XYZ file of C-alpha atoms in Angstrom:
347
model
C -26.219 -97.708 83.295
C -29.083 -95.837 84.926
C -28.888 -92.003 85.234
C -30.640 -90.016 87.957
C -33.773 -88.271 86.728
C -33.322 -84.508 86.273
C -35.927 -82.462 88.108
C -37.741 -79.614 86.423
C -36.379 -76.139 87.239
C -38.257 -73.995 89.702
C -39.475 -70.489 88.873
C -36.686 -69.033 91.017
C -34.120 -71.035 89.122
C -35.605 -69.924 85.842
C -35.490 -66.286 86.930
C -31.950 -66.668 88.137
C -31.006 -68.318 84.878
C -32.375 -65.411 82.942
C -30.357 -62.967 85.031
C -27.202 -64.991 84.464
C -27.790 -65.127 80.754
C -28.396 -61.381 80.609
C -25.273 -60.671 82.646
C -23.152 -62.875 80.431
C -24.570 -61.198 77.331
C -23.792 -57.700 78.650
C -20.298 -58.695 79.677
C -19.666 -60.299 76.313
C -20.905 -57.191 74.500
C -18.781 -54.858 76.629
C -15.717 -57.054 76.183
C -16.214 -57.113 72.436
C -16.688 -53.349 72.341
C -13.584 -52.813 74.431
C -11.581 -55.079 72.173
C -12.827 -53.181 69.121
C -11.870 -49.806 70.604
C -8.491 -51.073 71.742
C -7.669 -52.839 68.494
C -6.061 -49.836 66.730
C -3.916 -49.044 69.793
C -2.883 -52.673 70.253
C -2.219 -52.956 66.537
C -0.091 -49.820 66.554
C 1.973 -51.181 69.432
C 2.305 -54.598 67.850
C 3.314 -53.061 64.521
C 5.596 -50.450 66.073
C 9.344 -50.600 66.517
C 10.407 -53.889 68.111
C 6.817 -54.773 68.975
C 6.237 -51.545 70.891
C 9.059 -51.881 73.405
C 10.460 -48.623 74.898
C 12.954 -46.720 72.751
C 16.049 -45.102 74.276
C 17.329 -41.822 72.853
C 20.957 -42.076 73.947
C 22.294 -38.520 74.145
C 26.028 -37.997 73.806
C 26.231 -34.948 76.091
C 25.078 -34.016 79.608
C 21.638 -32.835 80.637
C 21.088 -29.168 79.855
C 23.288 -29.060 76.742
C 22.123 -28.491 73.183
C 21.848 -32.172 72.279
C 19.922 -32.896 75.473
C 17.497 -30.041 74.780
C 16.832 -31.426 71.301
C 16.207 -34.884 72.739
C 13.694 -33.588 75.272
C 11.926 -31.482 72.644
C 11.689 -34.445 70.281
C 10.938 -37.349 72.638
C 7.277 -36.614 73.520
C 6.208 -36.050 69.910
C 8.234 -39.013 68.668
C 6.512 -41.148 71.292
C 3.116 -40.000 70.033
C 4.052 -40.646 66.410
C 5.301 -44.161 67.165
C 2.674 -45.097 69.738
C 5.320 -46.274 72.198
C 7.504 -44.938 74.984
C 10.609 -42.890 74.102
C 13.053 -42.304 76.970
C 15.995 -39.870 77.017
C 19.198 -41.422 78.357
C 22.251 -39.187 78.818
C 25.592 -40.911 78.350
C 28.185 -38.108 78.198
C 31.933 -38.495 77.881
C 34.878 -38.496 75.477
C 33.321 -35.959 73.093
C 30.356 -38.220 72.409
C 32.314 -41.437 72.009
C 30.774 -43.246 74.995
C 27.227 -42.808 73.759
C 28.136 -43.642 70.163
C 29.982 -46.799 71.199
C 27.007 -47.960 73.285
C 24.566 -47.530 70.403
C 26.985 -49.095 67.907
C 26.982 -52.249 70.074
C 23.204 -52.268 70.617
C 20.811 -54.730 69.015
C 19.759 -53.192 65.681
C 16.016 -53.372 66.317
C 15.393 -49.620 66.637
C 15.079 -49.520 70.426
C 18.458 -47.823 70.898
C 19.088 -44.604 68.958
C 21.954 -42.104 69.127
C 21.179 -38.401 69.349
C 24.529 -36.713 68.871
C 25.995 -33.315 67.986
C 28.076 -32.044 65.068
C 31.157 -33.445 66.804
C 30.067 -36.805 65.332
C 31.518 -35.640 61.995
C 34.707 -34.242 63.538
C 35.657 -37.123 65.840
C 36.950 -39.463 63.085
C 39.692 -36.962 62.205
C 40.440 -35.850 65.777
C 40.496 -39.365 67.232
C 42.032 -41.908 64.825
C 41.261 -44.816 67.195
C 37.544 -44.511 67.830
C 35.847 -47.563 69.411
C 33.562 -47.777 66.351
C 33.595 -47.025 62.628
C 31.543 -43.848 62.162
C 30.601 -44.784 58.592
C 29.951 -48.492 59.050
C 28.506 -48.785 62.557
C 25.415 -46.594 62.116
C 22.381 -46.032 59.926
C 21.619 -42.289 59.652
C 17.932 -41.553 60.228
C 17.726 -37.772 60.323
C 19.360 -34.425 60.877
C 16.994 -32.968 63.445
C 17.964 -29.307 63.193
C 20.792 -26.970 62.282
C 22.042 -24.039 64.355
C 24.331 -21.253 63.119
C 27.044 -19.754 65.244
C 27.594 -16.033 65.493
C 30.936 -14.230 65.619
C 30.691 -11.947 68.643
C 33.109 -9.533 70.261
C 33.455 -7.490 73.392
C 31.360 -4.312 72.982
C 34.455 -2.150 73.366
C 36.496 -3.960 70.716
C 37.837 -1.478 68.159
C 36.804 -3.521 65.118
C 33.238 -2.651 64.151
C 32.821 -5.107 61.275
C 34.180 -8.440 60.086
C 36.225 -6.623 57.470
C 37.769 -4.514 60.271
C 38.801 -7.747 62.009
C 40.341 -9.087 58.801
C 42.207 -5.851 58.107
C 43.609 -5.702 61.641
C 44.714 -9.347 61.540
C 46.385 -8.904 58.143
C 48.255 -5.843 59.362
C 49.371 -7.580 62.550
C 49.206 -11.383 62.393
C 48.366 -13.046 65.732
C 47.353 -9.684 67.200
C 43.650 -10.574 67.283
C 42.628 -13.418 69.597
C 39.552 -15.599 69.754
C 38.420 -17.817 72.595
C 37.096 -21.363 72.324
C 35.873 -24.119 74.611
C 39.014 -26.142 73.909
C 41.314 -27.529 71.235
C 39.293 -29.282 68.556
C 36.025 -27.756 69.782
C 33.356 -26.342 67.476
C 34.512 -22.805 68.246
C 38.142 -23.684 67.534
C 37.212 -25.211 64.187
C 35.011 -22.230 63.297
C 37.952 -19.915 63.944
C 40.393 -22.101 62.025
C 38.072 -22.206 58.999
C 37.646 -18.416 59.219
C 41.441 -18.024 59.131
C 41.695 -20.360 56.158
C 38.954 -18.676 54.142
C 40.253 -15.114 54.804
C 44.000 -15.778 54.693
C 44.637 -14.297 58.129
C 46.250 -15.580 61.315
C 44.448 -15.204 64.630
C 45.595 -16.158 68.112
C 43.580 -19.081 69.492
C 42.913 -19.082 73.256
C 41.422 -22.426 74.383
C 39.382 -22.647 77.595
C 37.941 -25.561 79.522
C 34.374 -25.047 78.367
C 32.288 -22.543 76.461
C 30.998 -20.756 79.569
C 34.405 -19.559 80.816
C 35.394 -18.599 77.266
C 32.315 -16.442 76.746
C 32.687 -14.885 80.197
C 36.200 -13.719 79.364
C 35.015 -12.230 76.070
C 32.305 -10.320 77.927
C 34.937 -9.263 80.444
C 37.239 -7.951 77.718
C 40.113 -10.406 78.271
C 39.697 -11.879 74.752
C 38.014 -9.920 71.940
C 36.369 -12.608 69.765
C 34.277 -15.767 70.158
C 32.348 -17.938 67.697
C 29.324 -18.395 69.932
C 26.276 -20.588 69.798
C 23.317 -18.343 68.955
C 21.074 -19.815 71.655
C 23.612 -19.410 74.466
C 24.728 -15.916 73.417
C 21.408 -14.345 72.392
C 20.550 -13.052 75.865
C 23.989 -11.486 76.263
C 23.685 -9.881 72.812
C 20.294 -8.437 73.671
C 21.686 -7.148 76.992
C 24.562 -5.408 75.212
C 27.246 -7.566 76.803
C 28.317 -8.995 73.422
C 28.307 -7.347 69.999
C 27.449 -9.588 67.023
C 29.449 -9.181 63.821
C 28.122 -11.938 61.537
C 26.336 -15.288 61.663
C 28.072 -18.342 60.250
C 25.212 -19.708 58.133
C 24.467 -18.927 54.488
C 21.197 -17.310 55.591
C 20.550 -14.796 58.322
C 19.473 -16.204 61.667
C 15.783 -15.795 62.519
C 16.695 -14.636 66.013
C 19.222 -12.069 64.688
C 17.555 -10.773 61.517
C 19.599 -7.564 61.375
C 22.985 -9.300 61.574
C 24.584 -10.210 58.207
C 25.899 -13.658 57.356
C 29.529 -14.230 56.443
C 28.836 -14.206 52.714
C 27.262 -10.769 52.967
C 30.398 -9.345 54.568
C 32.738 -10.821 51.971
C 33.789 -14.153 53.533
C 32.933 -16.650 50.807
C 32.574 -20.427 51.015
C 32.161 -20.227 54.774
C 29.393 -22.037 56.617
C 29.628 -23.398 60.137
C 26.591 -25.088 61.596
C 25.976 -27.005 64.757
C 23.532 -29.829 64.147
C 22.021 -32.889 65.762
C 22.000 -36.224 63.935
C 19.782 -39.144 64.883
C 21.355 -42.522 64.123
C 20.465 -46.171 64.619
C 22.892 -49.089 64.821
C 23.871 -50.529 61.457
C 21.783 -53.507 60.456
C 18.272 -52.266 61.223
C 15.720 -53.497 58.723
C 14.486 -51.292 55.905
C 10.968 -51.376 57.368
C 12.179 -50.262 60.797
C 14.202 -47.440 59.287
C 11.221 -46.304 57.216
C 8.965 -46.414 60.281
C 11.402 -44.383 62.387
C 12.083 -41.778 59.702
C 8.351 -41.257 59.135
C 7.821 -40.758 62.873
C 10.723 -38.306 63.110
C 9.372 -36.306 60.180
C 5.962 -36.150 61.836
C 7.491 -35.041 65.145
C 9.616 -32.334 63.513
C 6.613 -31.011 61.602
C 4.768 -30.356 64.859
C 4.385 -26.545 65.257
C 5.407 -26.644 68.907
C 8.586 -28.591 68.133
C 9.506 -26.284 65.251
C 8.761 -23.231 67.392
C 11.032 -24.439 70.195
C 13.853 -25.179 67.742
C 13.549 -21.694 66.280
C 13.477 -20.185 69.766
C 16.923 -21.754 70.265
C 18.166 -20.004 67.126
C 17.928 -23.039 64.858
C 15.778 -24.320 62.040
C 14.647 -27.614 60.600
C 16.951 -29.492 58.254
C 16.578 -28.275 54.665
C 15.712 -31.756 53.391
C 12.384 -32.487 55.087
C 12.365 -36.068 53.744
C 15.708 -36.755 55.481
C 16.822 -38.673 52.374
C 20.116 -36.764 52.303
C 20.945 -37.044 56.020
C 23.728 -39.545 55.356
C 25.187 -37.421 52.547
C 25.137 -34.357 54.789
C 27.095 -36.196 57.485
C 29.657 -37.403 54.926
C 30.091 -33.865 53.565
C 30.659 -32.536 57.085
C 33.208 -35.288 57.772
C 35.081 -34.349 54.589
C 35.036 -30.611 55.393
C 36.291 -30.892 58.954
C 38.612 -33.801 58.276
C 40.485 -31.758 55.680
C 40.640 -28.735 57.985
C 41.943 -30.802 60.914
C 44.658 -32.319 58.712
C 45.604 -29.062 56.979
C 45.792 -27.104 60.243
C 47.240 -29.990 62.262
C 44.545 -29.595 64.901
C 44.641 -31.982 67.842
C 42.054 -32.548 70.546
C 42.681 -31.632 74.135
C-alpha cells in the first residue's frame, strides 16, 4: 500500500512546535510540583480515620451546656490533628441515652464518636433498661477533662463552714435543705454522697433544671447547692453565693482560697463532672490508636487547656488516656452502689 509523502515542516510550524513543547514541559513540571506539595496532605487524608471522611462528635446534651462547650473547644484542634473535618452534632434527650444509642449503632470506623457527660456512668444504675450495654457497646478513647463542683450557700445562711452545716444537720436531721436539678441529677448524687460520708440527713429539694435551683439558693428559698464551678463562679465573685468547699481532692484553680472537702474533715469524698469520648465497640486497634493520639495532641494545645481551666476544670490526670476505661468503671461502681444504697430513682 502506498502512503502519502509527508511534507517538510515550515519555519512557522517549527516555531509553533517549540512553543507547544515548552508549554507542555512547564505544565508537566508544575503538575509534578503540585503533586509533590500535595502528597503529604493527600497521604494524611488517605491514612486518616475512615479514609479522611468527616467525623461526627455526637454530643449527648443541648447546645450551650458543658458537654457541648467541650465539644466545640475540642473539635477544631482535633480536626487539625487528624487532618480531616470534625463536626459537632447535638443529640440531646433521655439523660444522654439518645446520643449514646445512636453511636452504639454506628459503623465502628471512627467517624461517629460520643462526647458525653458524667451521667454516662450513672445511667446504668438509674435506668436498668438502657437501649445499649454501657460496658460492651463502646470503646473508651479518653476522658477529656474533669470539673469539680463546689458546695455553695446563700450568703445569709447561718452556717459559715462545712462543719457548721454538719453540726446543724446532726442536731436537727432534715432541717438543712439542698437544691438539685432533679432526682438522680449530679447535684442530687453529690448531696447523697455527702450525707453518706458525714452520717447526716439533709432535705433534698429537686427542681426542673440547675438554673431554677441555683436561682432559689441565691434568693434564699433553699440554703445549699452543689454547683458546677463554671456556672456558679460569676455569682460567687458577685457575692450572690458563698462557697464552702470544692468537691475535688485538690483545690480548684478558679477558687484557690476555698478548701476541698478533705481539708474540712469530709474524707473519701470526691465528686467530679467529666466528659468521656467513646467510639462504638469494634473499632480497629489502629483506628483507636490514631484517635487517641489526635485527642492527646488536641488536649495538649495551650489554648484548649486554657479554655478548660477557664471553665473551672483541668485535664485528665492520665495524659496517655490508658486508664480512661478504668476510670469510667470506677465511677460506675461508685455511683451504682450509692444509687442502690440510697434507693435513688430518676425523675
